[in-house]
Short mmCIF file of C-alpha atoms in Angstrom, two decimals:
data_model
loop_
_atom_site.label_atom_id
_atom_site.label_comp_id
_atom_site.label_asym_id
_atom_site.label_seq_id
_atom_site.Cartn_x
_atom_site.Cartn_y
_atom_site.Cartn_z
CA UNK A 22 -14.00 0.24 9.01
CA UNK A 23 -15.12 -1.03 12.42
CA UNK A 24 -11.63 -1.73 13.60
CA UNK A 25 -10.57 1.82 12.45
CA UNK A 26 -13.60 3.22 14.37
CA UNK A 27 -12.63 1.40 17.47
CA UNK A 28 -9.09 2.79 17.33
CA UNK A 29 -10.50 6.36 16.84
CA UNK A 30 -12.70 6.18 19.83
CA UNK A 31 -15.97 5.19 18.03
CA UNK A 32 -16.20 8.49 16.22
CA UNK A 33 -19.27 8.65 13.96
CA UNK A 34 -19.79 11.85 11.87
CA UNK A 35 -23.00 10.61 10.25
CA UNK A 36 -25.21 11.87 13.10
CA UNK A 37 -24.15 15.54 12.67
CA UNK A 38 -26.77 17.65 10.94
CA UNK A 39 -27.97 21.30 10.66
CA UNK A 40 -31.63 21.98 10.95
CA UNK A 41 -32.77 24.44 8.21
CA UNK A 42 -36.16 25.04 9.71
CA UNK A 43 -34.61 26.89 12.84
CA UNK A 44 -35.99 24.44 15.53
CA UNK A 45 -33.65 22.42 17.62
CA UNK A 46 -33.77 18.56 17.37
CA UNK A 47 -31.97 16.27 19.69
CA UNK A 48 -31.13 13.69 16.95
CA UNK A 49 -31.26 13.32 13.20
CA UNK A 50 -33.91 10.68 13.48
CA UNK A 51 -36.17 13.15 15.51
CA UNK A 52 -35.72 15.81 12.91
CA UNK A 53 -36.61 13.36 10.05
CA UNK A 54 -39.76 12.29 11.95
CA UNK A 55 -40.80 15.88 12.37
CA UNK A 56 -40.31 16.37 8.59
CA UNK A 57 -37.86 19.23 9.11
CA UNK A 58 -35.41 20.06 6.40
CA UNK A 59 -31.89 19.15 7.44
CA UNK A 60 -28.39 19.57 5.96
CA UNK A 61 -26.70 16.29 6.70
CA UNK A 62 -23.04 17.40 6.61
CA UNK A 63 -21.99 14.61 8.88
CA UNK A 64 -22.63 12.11 6.07
CA UNK A 65 -20.28 14.00 3.89
CA UNK A 66 -17.64 14.10 6.58
CA UNK A 67 -17.95 10.44 7.20
CA UNK A 68 -17.57 9.68 3.43
CA UNK A 69 -14.47 11.94 3.25
CA UNK A 70 -12.84 10.14 6.29
CA UNK A 71 -13.70 6.74 4.84
CA UNK A 72 -12.30 7.66 1.39
CA UNK A 73 -9.07 9.08 3.01
CA UNK A 74 -8.52 5.92 4.94
CA UNK A 75 -9.16 3.52 2.08
CA UNK A 76 -7.04 5.70 -0.24
CA UNK A 77 -4.14 5.59 2.34
CA UNK A 78 -4.39 1.79 2.67
CA UNK A 79 -4.31 1.33 -1.07
CA UNK A 80 -1.36 3.75 -1.33
CA UNK A 81 0.63 1.60 1.24
CA UNK A 82 -0.19 -1.51 -0.69
CA UNK A 83 0.93 -0.05 -3.92
CA UNK A 84 4.14 1.28 -2.40
CA UNK A 85 5.00 -2.13 -0.88
CA UNK A 86 4.42 -3.78 -4.32
CA UNK A 87 6.67 -1.26 -6.09
CA UNK A 88 9.48 -1.84 -3.61
CA UNK A 89 9.03 -5.68 -4.13
CA UNK A 90 9.18 -5.29 -7.86
CA UNK A 91 12.04 -2.84 -7.83
CA UNK A 92 14.08 -5.24 -5.63
CA UNK A 93 13.48 -8.18 -8.19
CA UNK A 94 14.64 -6.09 -11.27
CA UNK A 95 18.17 -6.99 -12.38
CA UNK A 96 20.82 -4.24 -12.22
CA UNK A 97 22.01 -2.89 -15.57
CA UNK A 98 25.47 -4.27 -16.47
CA UNK A 99 28.40 -2.29 -15.15
CA UNK A 100 30.88 -3.52 -17.84
CA UNK A 101 30.91 -4.23 -21.60
CA UNK A 102 33.19 -6.24 -23.76
CA UNK A 103 35.83 -4.63 -26.00
CA UNK A 104 35.20 -5.92 -29.57
CA UNK A 105 39.06 -5.96 -30.37
CA UNK A 106 40.65 -7.65 -27.38
CA UNK A 107 37.44 -9.06 -25.72
CA UNK A 108 38.35 -7.54 -22.19
CA UNK A 109 35.84 -6.30 -19.76
CA UNK A 110 35.74 -2.43 -19.67
CA UNK A 111 33.42 -0.09 -17.81
CA UNK A 112 30.25 0.86 -19.68
CA UNK A 113 31.06 4.64 -19.61
CA UNK A 114 34.64 3.93 -21.13
CA UNK A 115 35.30 5.49 -24.54
CA UNK A 116 38.78 3.71 -24.95
CA UNK A 117 39.78 0.22 -23.92
CA UNK A 118 42.30 0.18 -21.13
CA UNK A 119 43.98 -2.91 -22.47
CA UNK A 120 44.29 -2.35 -26.14
CA UNK A 121 43.62 1.47 -26.37
CA UNK A 122 41.11 1.06 -29.12
CA UNK A 123 38.17 3.34 -29.46
CA UNK A 124 34.84 2.05 -28.19
CA UNK A 125 31.48 2.87 -29.66
CA UNK A 126 29.19 4.71 -27.20
#
């Protein structure tokens, strides 16, 4: 996460908080030292941002792996053999173009 933090301008949401006691504190550390009740919504935002970034990275890796695997898979045959005259005919053909015999689907 440090390189991504550098790219985003060193944004750190973990220091954001809301004091529930009504007093103003300059930092989260000062509020904790005073024993004030705080709502640390910055930690939640930081966890959400971290999750989204990691999920996106995993998505890109899985997508690349699927592309590689799809490229390696052999293509289905485009022709089949006529059982009567042993000629190559298209897979979707219902009659042989050479001997005009009916082909099984």
